[in-house]
Amino acid sequence: MQNRSEELVHELGRKIVNGEYLPGEILPKAEVLSEMHGVSRTVVREALKGLATRKLIRSNQRSGTSVLPRAMWQWWDIDVLTWIIEDENNSDFILHLTDVRLGLEPMAAALAAKRATDQDHVKIKACFEKLEQSVGDERAWAKADFEFHQSILHASYNDLMIGTIQSLHKALIISREKTFHAVKEYADPTFDSPTKEVLDRHRAIYEAVLARDEDLARQKMTDLILRVKRLLEEIYVS
Amino acid sequence: MQNRSEELVHELGRKIVNGEYLPGEILPKAEVLSEMHGVSRTVVREALKGLATRKLIRSNQRSGTSVLPRAMWQWWDIDVLTWIIEDENNSDFILHLTDVRLGLEPMAAALAAKRATDQDHVKIKACFEKLEQSVGDERAWAKADFEFHQSILHASYNDLMIGTIQSLHKALIISREKTFHAVKEYADPTFDSPTKEVLDRHRAIYEAVLARDEDLARQKMTDLILRVKRLLEEIYVS
DNA sequence: AATTATTTGTCCGTATGTATG
DNA sequence: CCATACATACGGACAAATAAT
């Protein structure tokens, strides 16, 4: 945390997400918040601005600042994602994320198959070979896996898609860190495991992209994420 | 615009998006911005907080406030979307949006087919009948169309998906307002037109969702958006 | 319909913190 | 280690909007 207003943003943001302040509720007025947290009113105002930008609250003169309904929140803000994932009440949020992932990543793969330049192909090939060499090594795999997906994502040449999927991956990493200790008995399916079988799934994607076969790339990426989804459902639904 | 800091956010945000301030560049210091725009430092600071939350800038003590690379921007923030769409240099952004849409909306339709309750079915049916009655009436259709898609979206029961697609639709509306006068000779394909043929496409989606046929719902929604995409490509690529 | 009370919005003067050269 | 230049933080005042009376 860099400064006091950022701190306060996190503190209040967390309380809103986990329901200590409910949608529709009025927050204590700025002066009171200032006393409650031992900071100046300036800091409180800047913190509220931060939450207002994320559409968690709205300020009105005289009537105070109220919590907005969930439907208005800026879900893709990395801090909002973090607060939601860290909140115990949203343990199934990772399943919702996976459904969005299932919509976007196969599309990104299809776009990459269509638009990748020769340079992109070289890069993707290099990343896949790194992946091949990482089978069995948990740490090396995690890094190579990230970069492999990144190389394909970049070749989609769609900034909006890239930004969204990057946020999505960040959220998965946060979720992973959180469940790492909690669910030791299961391997965390959020990220791919460094086995031969999973490598072959990546190979299928890799080959489809290089072959410029959009539909196949889409299909193989779907297969990969569906496998994750099924493992997640085993854990959470049961 | 509600207050001066919001105004300033828009003014600076626009300048960053359209390249008047480039990534890496250092903004004038708070005191100077304050003079330039005739507002106090407090207002400037709150505005900068707003831009920092959107990841357009980052403030550092001593080195000043710099513009962040596009890859870090919060693309789904409605204001960022607005600035990008309004900027002439991003006229093809709507195509990028459509690709994302093509990933998400068919997935949402599939989820709706899977998860819709009986109540949802009633709602969706009512919305479709409104749509049927609106054929030929541009204004009535636009409203009914919006609500039809909304009713299906809601039945996906995925807050993240709902929030994202809602932002997407808002962006399409903004884009429509912008191109409305600019491209008179073409009908704007961003939204569906109130013809019998398009109605039938909606009917196919509607029937698939009520029949709880996930794959068919996905497919029919894909068909609908692909039609839009092709029309858009005719306009922008040529 | 006018007045008042309450809360956010705005301003400014000053002081402190922090990274850079 | 010092000087500089910037952001960060504080407090007290007044303005503006709007809900309640």
Short mmCIF file of C-alpha atoms (C1' of nucleotides) in Angstrom, two decimals:
data_model
loop_
_atom_site.label_atom_id
_atom_site.label_comp_id
_atom_site.label_asym_id
_atom_site.label_seq_id
_atom_site.Cartn_x
_atom_site.Cartn_y
_atom_site.Cartn_z
CA MET A 1 0.00 0.00 0.00
CA GLN A 2 1.46 3.27 -1.11
CA ASN A 3 -0.37 5.95 0.82
CA ARG A 4 -3.12 6.44 3.35
CA SER A 5 -5.94 6.98 0.90
CA GLU A 6 -5.08 3.70 -0.85
CA GLU A 7 -5.14 1.95 2.50
CA LEU A 8 -8.54 3.39 3.24
CA VAL A 9 -9.81 2.39 -0.20
CA HIS A 10 -8.89 -1.20 0.54
CA GLU A 11 -10.39 -1.13 4.00
CA LEU A 12 -13.71 0.33 2.88
CA GLY A 13 -13.76 -1.64 -0.36
CA ARG A 14 -13.40 -4.90 1.50
CA LYS A 15 -16.19 -3.97 3.89
CA ILE A 16 -18.53 -3.18 1.02
CA VAL A 17 -17.75 -6.36 -0.89
CA ASN A 18 -18.21 -8.64 2.10
CA GLY A 19 -21.45 -6.97 3.07
CA GLU A 20 -20.51 -4.99 6.17
CA TYR A 21 -21.87 -2.03 4.25
CA LEU A 22 -24.85 -3.19 2.17
CA PRO A 23 -26.06 -1.76 -1.15
CA GLY A 24 -28.31 1.22 -0.48
CA GLU A 25 -26.77 1.86 2.91
CA ILE A 26 -25.33 5.30 3.68
CA LEU A 27 -21.72 5.43 4.77
CA PRO A 28 -20.71 7.54 7.77
CA LYS A 29 -20.12 11.10 6.64
CA ALA A 30 -16.65 12.12 5.59
CA GLU A 31 -15.87 13.88 8.84
CA VAL A 32 -16.79 10.79 10.88
CA LEU A 33 -14.80 8.44 8.63
CA SER A 34 -11.90 10.80 9.05
CA GLU A 35 -12.06 10.44 12.83
CA MET A 36 -12.76 6.69 12.70
CA HIS A 37 -9.62 6.01 10.70
CA GLY A 38 -7.41 8.75 12.08
CA VAL A 39 -6.83 10.52 8.78
CA SER A 40 -7.69 13.93 7.43
CA ARG A 41 -10.85 14.65 5.51
CA THR A 42 -8.72 15.13 2.38
CA VAL A 43 -7.57 11.51 2.58
CA VAL A 44 -11.13 10.32 3.15
CA ARG A 45 -12.31 12.25 0.12
CA GLU A 46 -9.61 10.79 -2.09
CA ALA A 47 -10.43 7.30 -0.88
CA LEU A 48 -14.12 7.84 -1.60
CA LYS A 49 -13.18 9.07 -5.07
CA GLY A 50 -11.35 5.81 -5.60
CA LEU A 51 -14.41 3.80 -4.59
CA ALA A 52 -16.72 6.01 -6.63
CA THR A 53 -14.59 5.41 -9.74
CA ARG A 54 -14.98 1.69 -9.14
CA LYS A 55 -18.73 2.31 -8.92
CA LEU A 56 -18.97 0.84 -5.43
CA ILE A 57 -20.41 4.08 -4.02
CA ARG A 58 -21.99 7.32 -5.14
CA SER A 59 -21.79 10.62 -3.28
CA ASN A 60 -24.60 13.12 -3.09
CA GLN A 61 -24.64 16.42 -1.31
CA ARG A 62 -26.83 16.49 1.73
CA SER A 63 -27.91 12.82 1.43
CA GLY A 64 -24.43 11.42 1.84
CA THR A 65 -22.57 8.63 0.04
CA SER A 66 -24.38 5.36 -0.49
CA VAL A 67 -23.30 1.88 -1.54
CA LEU A 68 -24.32 1.03 -5.12
CA PRO A 69 -25.90 -2.29 -6.14
CA ARG A 70 -23.56 -5.09 -7.21
CA ALA A 71 -24.79 -4.82 -10.79
CA MET A 72 -22.99 -1.48 -11.12
CA TRP A 73 -19.63 -2.48 -9.72
CA GLN A 74 -16.52 -2.38 -11.91
CA TRP A 75 -15.88 -6.09 -11.78
CA TRP A 76 -12.71 -5.98 -13.83
CA ASP A 77 -10.90 -3.64 -11.50
CA ILE A 78 -8.08 -5.72 -10.04
CA ASP A 79 -8.77 -4.51 -6.51
CA VAL A 80 -12.48 -5.30 -6.72
CA LEU A 81 -11.60 -8.75 -8.04
CA THR A 82 -9.17 -9.22 -5.17
CA TRP A 83 -11.69 -8.20 -2.52
CA ILE A 84 -14.31 -10.54 -3.97
CA ILE A 85 -11.97 -13.50 -4.22
CA GLU A 86 -10.67 -12.95 -0.69
CA ASP A 87 -14.21 -12.84 0.66
CA GLU A 88 -15.35 -16.21 1.92
CA ASN A 89 -18.93 -15.65 0.77
CA ASN A 90 -17.82 -15.68 -2.84
CA SER A 91 -16.03 -19.00 -2.95
CA ASP A 92 -17.90 -19.93 -6.12
CA PHE A 93 -16.84 -16.75 -7.90
CA ILE A 94 -14.01 -18.68 -9.46
CA LEU A 95 -16.62 -20.75 -11.31
CA HIS A 96 -18.18 -17.58 -12.69
CA LEU A 97 -14.76 -16.42 -13.78
CA THR A 98 -14.25 -19.72 -15.52
CA ASP A 99 -17.43 -19.30 -17.54
CA VAL A 100 -16.25 -15.90 -18.72
CA ARG A 101 -12.88 -17.43 -19.46
CA LEU A 102 -14.61 -20.11 -21.48
CA GLY A 103 -16.18 -17.37 -23.56
CA LEU A 104 -13.09 -15.27 -24.12
CA GLU A 105 -9.99 -17.40 -24.33
CA PRO A 106 -11.15 -19.71 -27.13
CA MET A 107 -12.13 -16.59 -29.07
CA ALA A 108 -8.70 -15.08 -28.44
CA ALA A 109 -7.09 -18.30 -29.66
CA ALA A 110 -9.20 -18.23 -32.81
CA LEU A 111 -8.22 -14.61 -33.46
CA ALA A 112 -4.57 -15.51 -32.91
CA ALA A 113 -4.86 -18.34 -35.44
CA LYS A 114 -6.23 -15.80 -37.89
CA ARG A 115 -3.97 -12.83 -37.24
CA ALA A 116 -0.62 -14.09 -35.95
CA THR A 117 2.34 -12.83 -37.93
CA ASP A 118 5.39 -14.94 -38.71
CA GLN A 119 7.15 -13.26 -35.81
CA ASP A 120 4.29 -14.24 -33.53
CA HIS A 121 4.65 -17.84 -34.73
CA VAL A 122 8.31 -17.83 -33.82
CA LYS A 123 7.50 -16.48 -30.36
CA ILE A 124 4.67 -18.96 -29.78
CA LYS A 125 6.86 -21.84 -30.91
CA ALA A 126 9.60 -20.81 -28.50
CA CYS A 127 7.09 -20.60 -25.66
CA PHE A 128 5.72 -24.03 -26.39
CA GLU A 129 9.19 -25.54 -26.40
CA LYS A 130 9.86 -23.97 -23.00
CA LEU A 131 6.65 -25.63 -21.87
CA GLU A 132 7.79 -29.02 -23.17
CA GLN A 133 10.97 -28.73 -21.16
CA SER A 134 9.05 -27.87 -18.01
CA VAL A 135 7.00 -31.04 -17.65
CA GLY A 136 7.24 -32.23 -14.06
CA ASP A 137 8.66 -28.99 -12.69
CA GLU A 138 5.87 -27.12 -10.94
CA ARG A 139 7.56 -23.72 -10.79
CA ALA A 140 9.07 -23.73 -14.25
CA TRP A 141 5.77 -24.90 -15.69
CA ALA A 142 3.77 -22.11 -14.07
CA LYS A 143 6.05 -19.52 -15.64
CA ALA A 144 6.20 -21.20 -19.06
CA ASP A 145 2.45 -21.77 -19.05
CA PHE A 146 1.81 -18.10 -18.34
CA GLU A 147 4.10 -17.00 -21.13
CA PHE A 148 2.68 -19.51 -23.60
CA HIS A 149 -0.84 -18.22 -23.09
CA GLN A 150 0.48 -14.67 -23.17
CA SER A 151 2.17 -15.20 -26.53
CA ILE A 152 -1.07 -16.46 -28.07
CA LEU A 153 -3.11 -13.74 -26.43
CA HIS A 154 -0.84 -11.06 -27.84
CA ALA A 155 -1.34 -12.41 -31.35
CA SER A 156 -5.07 -11.73 -31.11
CA TYR A 157 -4.31 -8.05 -31.74
CA ASN A 158 -7.32 -6.96 -29.74
CA ASP A 159 -6.34 -4.65 -26.87
CA LEU A 160 -9.69 -5.03 -25.13
CA MET A 161 -9.48 -8.81 -25.25
CA ILE A 162 -5.87 -8.77 -24.10
CA GLY A 163 -6.57 -6.46 -21.18
CA THR A 164 -9.60 -8.43 -20.05
CA ILE A 165 -7.93 -11.82 -20.18
CA GLN A 166 -4.88 -10.44 -18.40
CA SER A 167 -7.10 -9.23 -15.56
CA LEU A 168 -8.75 -12.63 -15.56
CA HIS A 169 -5.40 -14.37 -15.21
CA LYS A 170 -4.39 -12.03 -12.40
CA ALA A 171 -7.60 -12.97 -10.61
CA LEU A 172 -6.80 -16.66 -11.07
CA ILE A 173 -3.37 -16.13 -9.57
CA ILE A 174 -4.88 -14.39 -6.56
CA SER A 175 -7.40 -17.18 -6.18
CA ARG A 176 -4.63 -19.71 -6.41
CA GLU A 177 -2.65 -18.02 -3.67
CA LYS A 178 -5.70 -18.02 -1.48
CA THR A 179 -6.73 -21.65 -1.97
CA PHE A 180 -3.15 -22.88 -1.96
CA HIS A 181 -3.13 -23.72 1.71
CA ALA A 182 -6.88 -24.13 2.14
CA VAL A 183 -7.30 -27.04 -0.26
CA LYS A 184 -4.11 -29.02 0.03
CA GLU A 185 -5.67 -32.38 -0.60
CA TYR A 186 -6.70 -31.34 -4.10
CA ALA A 187 -4.33 -30.01 -6.67
CA ASP A 188 -5.51 -26.53 -7.61
CA PRO A 189 -7.09 -26.91 -11.03
CA THR A 190 -7.13 -23.17 -11.65
CA PHE A 191 -3.81 -23.50 -13.36
CA ASP A 192 -2.68 -26.32 -15.53
CA SER A 193 -0.56 -29.01 -13.97
CA PRO A 194 2.78 -29.99 -15.47
CA THR A 195 1.79 -33.43 -16.74
CA LYS A 196 2.29 -35.05 -20.13
CA GLU A 197 -1.46 -35.15 -20.76
CA VAL A 198 -1.87 -31.42 -20.19
CA LEU A 199 1.15 -30.73 -22.34
CA ASP A 200 -0.53 -32.56 -25.22
CA ARG A 201 -3.57 -30.33 -24.83
CA HIS A 202 -1.29 -27.33 -25.16
CA ARG A 203 0.37 -28.90 -28.16
CA ALA A 204 -3.00 -29.18 -29.86
CA ILE A 205 -3.63 -25.47 -29.35
CA TYR A 206 -0.14 -24.59 -30.46
CA GLU A 207 -0.42 -26.61 -33.65
CA ALA A 208 -3.85 -25.24 -34.49
CA VAL A 209 -2.66 -21.65 -34.16
CA LEU A 210 0.41 -22.25 -36.30
CA ALA A 211 -1.76 -24.02 -38.87
CA ARG A 212 -4.00 -20.91 -38.89
CA ASP A 213 -6.97 -23.17 -38.17
CA GLU A 214 -9.33 -20.84 -36.29
CA ASP A 215 -12.01 -23.35 -35.43
CA LEU A 216 -9.57 -25.97 -34.25
CA ALA A 217 -7.73 -23.44 -32.08
CA ARG A 218 -11.03 -22.36 -30.56
CA GLN A 219 -12.02 -25.97 -29.93
CA LYS A 220 -8.73 -27.04 -28.36
CA MET A 221 -8.66 -24.02 -26.06
CA THR A 222 -12.23 -24.82 -25.06
CA ASP A 223 -11.19 -28.38 -24.26
CA LEU A 224 -8.39 -27.17 -22.05
CA ILE A 225 -10.56 -24.81 -20.02
CA LEU A 226 -13.46 -27.27 -19.81
CA ARG A 227 -11.11 -29.68 -18.11
CA VAL A 228 -10.36 -26.98 -15.52
CA LYS A 229 -14.04 -26.26 -15.11
CA ARG A 230 -14.90 -29.88 -14.42
CA LEU A 231 -12.20 -30.17 -11.78
CA LEU A 232 -13.43 -26.96 -10.15
CA GLU A 233 -17.01 -28.20 -10.12
CA GLU A 234 -15.89 -31.37 -8.40
CA ILE A 235 -14.41 -29.28 -5.63
CA TYR A 236 -17.02 -26.59 -5.17
CA VAL A 237 -20.36 -28.09 -6.10
CA SER A 238 -19.92 -31.25 -4.10
CA MET B 1 -20.90 16.40 -15.35
CA GLN B 2 -21.44 16.62 -11.65
CA ASN B 3 -18.47 18.49 -10.22
CA ARG B 4 -15.20 20.06 -11.21
CA SER B 5 -13.01 17.06 -10.49
CA GLU B 6 -15.23 14.91 -12.73
CA GLU B 7 -14.91 17.51 -15.46
CA LEU B 8 -11.17 17.50 -15.13
CA VAL B 9 -11.09 13.70 -15.20
CA HIS B 10 -12.89 13.77 -18.53
CA GLU B 11 -10.69 16.50 -19.94
CA LEU B 12 -7.44 14.79 -19.00
CA GLY B 13 -8.76 11.31 -19.76
CA ARG B 14 -9.66 12.34 -23.28
CA LYS B 15 -6.25 13.89 -23.83
CA ILE B 16 -4.52 10.71 -22.71
CA VAL B 17 -6.69 8.43 -24.83
CA ASN B 18 -6.28 10.45 -27.99
CA GLY B 19 -2.55 10.74 -27.54
CA GLU B 20 -2.08 14.37 -26.50
CA TYR B 21 -0.34 12.91 -23.49
CA LEU B 22 1.57 9.80 -24.55
CA PRO B 23 2.39 6.74 -22.42
CA GLY B 24 5.54 7.40 -20.43
CA GLU B 25 5.09 11.14 -20.60
CA ILE B 26 5.04 13.16 -17.37
CA LEU B 27 1.98 15.31 -16.76
CA PRO B 28 2.42 18.90 -15.57
CA LYS B 29 2.71 18.98 -11.82
CA ALA B 30 -0.42 19.32 -9.74
CA GLU B 31 0.12 23.01 -9.06
CA VAL B 32 0.48 23.80 -12.77
CA LEU B 33 -2.56 21.73 -13.75
CA SER B 34 -4.42 23.61 -11.05
CA GLU B 35 -3.52 26.94 -12.69
CA MET B 36 -4.07 25.65 -16.23
CA HIS B 37 -7.64 24.62 -15.50
CA GLY B 38 -8.53 27.25 -12.94
CA VAL B 39 -9.22 24.84 -10.10
CA SER B 40 -7.63 24.17 -6.75
CA ARG B 41 -4.97 21.57 -6.10
CA THR B 42 -7.56 19.58 -4.17
CA VAL B 43 -9.66 19.20 -7.31
CA VAL B 44 -6.62 18.31 -9.36
CA ARG B 45 -5.62 15.65 -6.85
CA GLU B 46 -9.07 14.11 -6.82
CA ALA B 47 -9.13 14.08 -10.61
CA LEU B 48 -5.74 12.40 -10.74
CA LYS B 49 -7.00 9.83 -8.26
CA GLY B 50 -9.83 9.10 -10.67
CA LEU B 51 -7.41 8.58 -13.55
CA ALA B 52 -5.06 6.53 -11.39
CA THR B 53 -7.91 4.20 -10.43
CA ARG B 54 -8.58 3.72 -14.14
CA LYS B 55 -4.87 2.91 -14.51
CA LEU B 56 -4.32 5.67 -17.06
CA ILE B 57 -1.67 7.31 -14.88
CA ARG B 58 0.55 6.60 -11.92
CA SER B 59 1.80 9.16 -9.43
CA ASN B 60 5.24 9.00 -7.93
CA GLN B 61 6.73 11.38 -5.47
CA ARG B 62 9.57 13.41 -6.85
CA SER B 63 9.30 12.00 -10.40
CA GLY B 64 5.77 13.24 -10.94
CA THR B 65 2.70 11.70 -12.57
CA SER B 66 3.22 9.66 -15.71
CA VAL B 67 0.90 8.16 -18.33
CA LEU B 68 0.72 4.36 -18.21
CA PRO B 69 0.90 2.10 -21.29
CA ARG B 70 -2.38 1.16 -22.96
CA ALA B 71 -2.01 -2.44 -21.84
CA MET B 72 -2.69 -1.38 -18.25
CA TRP B 73 -5.80 0.70 -18.86
CA GLN B 74 -9.12 -0.31 -17.32
CA TRP B 75 -10.86 -0.90 -20.61
CA TRP B 76 -14.21 -1.76 -19.09
CA ASP B 77 -14.59 1.53 -17.28
CA ILE B 78 -17.50 3.24 -18.98
CA ASP B 79 -15.68 6.56 -19.20
CA VAL B 80 -12.58 5.00 -20.71
CA LEU B 81 -14.80 3.23 -23.24
CA THR B 82 -16.48 6.52 -24.03
CA TRP B 83 -13.23 8.38 -24.58
CA ILE B 84 -11.90 5.64 -26.83
CA ILE B 85 -15.05 5.44 -28.92
CA GLU B 86 -15.25 9.22 -29.26
CA ASP B 87 -11.65 9.36 -30.44
CA GLU B 88 -11.39 9.32 -34.21
CA ASN B 89 -8.21 7.24 -34.16
CA ASN B 90 -10.09 4.30 -32.70
CA SER B 91 -12.83 3.97 -35.28
CA ASP B 92 -12.16 0.25 -35.54
CA PHE B 93 -12.52 -0.27 -31.81
CA ILE B 94 -16.11 -1.26 -32.37
CA LEU B 95 -14.84 -4.30 -34.29
CA HIS B 96 -12.71 -5.29 -31.33
CA LEU B 97 -15.72 -4.89 -29.08
CA THR B 98 -17.68 -7.13 -31.41
CA ASP B 99 -15.11 -9.90 -31.13
CA VAL B 100 -15.37 -9.79 -27.37
CA ARG B 101 -19.11 -9.73 -27.70
CA LEU B 102 -18.90 -12.79 -29.91
CA GLY B 103 -17.07 -14.54 -27.12
CA LEU B 104 -19.34 -13.55 -24.26
CA GLU B 105 -22.94 -13.24 -25.39
CA PRO B 106 -23.29 -16.74 -26.86
CA MET B 107 -21.84 -18.06 -23.61
CA ALA B 108 -24.33 -16.02 -21.62
CA ALA B 109 -27.15 -17.40 -23.76
CA ALA B 110 -25.95 -20.95 -23.17
CA LEU B 111 -25.81 -20.32 -19.43
CA ALA B 112 -29.31 -18.88 -19.55
CA ALA B 113 -30.57 -21.96 -21.37
CA LYS B 114 -29.07 -24.03 -18.58
CA ARG B 115 -30.01 -21.97 -15.54
CA ALA B 116 -33.18 -20.01 -16.31
CA THR B 117 -35.97 -20.54 -13.79
CA ASP B 118 -39.62 -20.78 -14.72
CA GLN B 119 -39.99 -17.15 -13.71
CA ASP B 120 -37.15 -16.25 -16.06
CA HIS B 121 -38.92 -18.11 -18.86
CA VAL B 122 -42.07 -16.07 -18.28
CA LYS B 123 -40.05 -12.85 -18.38
CA ILE B 124 -38.13 -13.84 -21.50
CA LYS B 125 -41.35 -14.87 -23.24
CA ALA B 126 -42.96 -11.52 -22.45
CA CYS B 127 -39.90 -9.69 -23.78
CA PHE B 128 -39.95 -11.65 -27.01
CA GLU B 129 -43.62 -10.90 -27.57
CA LYS B 130 -42.87 -7.19 -27.07
CA LEU B 131 -40.24 -7.61 -29.73
CA GLU B 132 -42.69 -9.24 -32.14
CA GLN B 133 -45.03 -6.30 -31.74
CA SER B 134 -42.23 -3.83 -32.46
CA VAL B 135 -41.32 -4.97 -35.96
CA GLY B 136 -41.09 -1.91 -38.19
CA ASP B 137 -40.99 0.62 -35.35
CA GLU B 138 -37.39 1.76 -34.90
CA ARG B 139 -37.77 3.30 -31.43
CA ALA B 140 -39.99 0.62 -29.92
CA TRP B 141 -37.71 -2.07 -31.32
CA ALA B 142 -34.57 -0.55 -29.80
CA LYS B 143 -36.17 -0.62 -26.36
CA ALA B 144 -37.69 -4.08 -26.73
CA ASP B 145 -34.45 -5.43 -28.16
CA PHE B 146 -32.49 -4.11 -25.20
CA GLU B 147 -34.88 -5.65 -22.74
CA PHE B 148 -35.02 -8.97 -24.54
CA HIS B 149 -31.25 -9.34 -24.37
CA GLN B 150 -31.32 -8.11 -20.78
CA SER B 151 -33.83 -10.77 -19.75
CA ILE B 152 -31.66 -13.54 -21.17
CA LEU B 153 -28.52 -12.03 -19.72
CA HIS B 154 -30.05 -11.94 -16.27
CA ALA B 155 -30.88 -15.64 -16.46
CA SER B 156 -27.18 -16.45 -16.82
CA TYR B 157 -26.83 -15.88 -13.06
CA ASN B 158 -23.25 -14.76 -13.44
CA ASP B 159 -22.71 -11.25 -12.04
CA LEU B 160 -19.36 -10.86 -13.75
CA MET B 161 -20.82 -11.84 -17.12
CA ILE B 162 -23.82 -9.59 -16.61
CA GLY B 163 -21.73 -6.58 -15.62
CA THR B 164 -19.34 -7.01 -18.52
CA ILE B 165 -22.00 -7.41 -21.18
CA GLN B 166 -23.93 -4.47 -19.77
CA SER B 167 -20.83 -2.28 -20.14
CA LEU B 168 -20.44 -3.66 -23.63
CA HIS B 169 -23.98 -2.68 -24.54
CA LYS B 170 -23.49 0.80 -23.09
CA ALA B 171 -20.44 1.16 -25.29
CA LEU B 172 -22.47 0.09 -28.32
CA ILE B 173 -25.09 2.71 -27.52
CA ILE B 174 -22.42 5.41 -27.30
CA SER B 175 -20.93 4.25 -30.56
CA ARG B 176 -24.34 4.32 -32.14
CA GLU B 177 -24.96 7.90 -31.03
CA LYS B 178 -21.64 8.88 -32.47
CA THR B 179 -21.99 7.23 -35.85
CA PHE B 180 -25.66 8.05 -36.17
CA HIS B 181 -25.08 11.24 -38.11
CA ALA B 182 -21.68 10.36 -39.51
CA VAL B 183 -22.78 7.31 -41.47
CA LYS B 184 -26.28 8.10 -42.65
CA GLU B 185 -26.05 6.19 -45.87
CA TYR B 186 -25.62 2.93 -43.99
CA ALA B 187 -27.98 1.69 -41.36
CA ASP B 188 -26.00 1.29 -38.15
CA PRO B 189 -25.51 -2.46 -37.74
CA THR B 190 -24.41 -2.13 -34.14
CA PHE B 191 -27.96 -2.70 -33.09
CA ASP B 192 -30.43 -5.01 -34.70
CA SER B 193 -32.87 -3.55 -37.16
CA PRO B 194 -36.61 -4.07 -36.77
CA THR B 195 -37.12 -6.40 -39.73
CA LYS B 196 -38.90 -9.73 -39.96
CA GLU B 197 -35.67 -11.54 -40.75
CA VAL B 198 -33.94 -10.24 -37.64
CA LEU B 199 -36.99 -11.08 -35.57
CA ASP B 200 -36.71 -14.68 -36.69
CA ARG B 201 -33.12 -14.77 -35.53
CA HIS B 202 -34.32 -13.60 -32.11
CA ARG B 203 -37.07 -16.19 -32.15
CA ALA B 204 -34.48 -18.91 -32.67
CA ILE B 205 -32.56 -17.73 -29.60
CA TYR B 206 -35.74 -17.41 -27.59
CA GLU B 207 -36.91 -20.90 -28.46
CA ALA B 208 -33.53 -22.45 -27.75
CA VAL B 209 -33.37 -20.88 -24.29
CA LEU B 210 -36.89 -22.00 -23.39
CA ALA B 211 -36.08 -25.48 -24.67
CA ARG B 212 -33.02 -25.46 -22.39
CA ASP B 213 -30.86 -26.31 -25.40
CA GLU B 214 -27.51 -24.81 -24.45
CA ASP B 215 -25.66 -25.52 -27.66
CA LEU B 216 -28.46 -24.26 -29.87
CA ALA B 217 -28.81 -21.06 -27.83
CA ARG B 218 -25.07 -20.49 -28.13
CA GLN B 219 -25.19 -21.12 -31.85
CA LYS B 220 -28.16 -18.87 -32.57
CA MET B 221 -26.71 -16.00 -30.56
CA THR B 222 -23.47 -16.45 -32.46
CA ASP B 223 -25.38 -16.25 -35.73
CA LEU B 224 -27.03 -13.01 -34.69
CA ILE B 225 -23.79 -11.29 -33.72
CA LEU B 226 -21.88 -12.64 -36.72
CA ARG B 227 -24.42 -10.91 -38.91
CA VAL B 228 -23.62 -7.64 -37.13
CA LYS B 229 -19.93 -8.27 -37.46
CA ARG B 230 -20.13 -8.81 -41.20
CA LEU B 231 -22.07 -5.60 -41.67
CA LEU B 232 -19.54 -3.71 -39.57
CA GLU B 233 -16.65 -5.13 -41.55
CA GLU B 234 -18.28 -3.94 -44.76
CA ILE B 235 -18.31 -0.43 -43.39
CA TYR B 236 -14.96 -0.19 -41.66
CA VAL B 237 -12.62 -2.50 -43.53
CA SER B 238 -13.48 -1.24 -46.97
"C1'" DA C 1 -43.32 27.86 -1.45
"C1'" DA C 2 -39.81 29.39 1.35
"C1'" DT C 3 -36.40 28.34 5.02
"C1'" DT C 4 -33.24 25.63 7.40
"C1'" DA C 5 -30.16 21.97 8.39
"C1'" DT C 6 -26.96 18.66 6.84
"C1'" DT C 7 -23.63 16.78 3.95
"C1'" DT C 8 -20.60 16.87 0.11
"C1'" DG C 9 -17.79 20.05 -2.81
"C1'" DT C 10 -14.18 23.49 -3.21
"C1'" DC C 11 -10.43 26.34 -1.86
"C1'" DC C 12 -5.99 27.65 0.18
"C1'" DG C 13 -1.96 27.99 3.30
"C1'" DT C 14 1.23 25.17 5.28
"C1'" DA C 15 3.86 21.22 6.57
"C1'" DT C 16 5.83 16.66 5.79
"C1'" DG C 17 7.54 12.60 3.11
"C1'" DT C 18 10.34 10.67 -0.49
"C1'" DA C 19 13.00 9.64 -4.37
"C1'" DT C 20 16.55 11.72 -7.51
"C1'" DG C 21 20.77 13.72 -8.88
"C1'" DC D 1 24.76 13.41 2.46
"C1'" DC D 2 22.59 17.45 0.84
"C1'" DA D 3 19.53 20.02 -2.05
"C1'" DT D 4 15.67 19.84 -5.00
"C1'" DA D 5 11.26 18.93 -6.74
"C1'" DC D 6 7.54 16.70 -6.52
"C1'" DA D 7 3.55 14.17 -4.23
"C1'" DT D 8 1.24 13.49 0.18
"C1'" DA D 9 -1.18 15.07 4.22
"C1'" DC D 10 -3.38 18.33 7.33
"C1'" DG D 11 -6.99 21.80 9.03
"C1'" DG D 12 -10.01 25.29 8.80
"C1'" DA D 13 -13.02 27.98 6.05
"C1'" DC D 14 -16.75 28.80 2.83
"C1'" DA D 15 -19.89 27.34 -1.25
"C1'" DA D 16 -23.45 24.58 -3.17
"C1'" DA D 17 -26.92 21.21 -3.35
"C1'" DT D 18 -30.89 19.02 -1.52
"C1'" DA D 19 -33.85 16.60 2.00
"C1'" DA D 20 -36.72 17.85 5.61
"C1'" DT D 21 -39.56 21.16 7.92
#
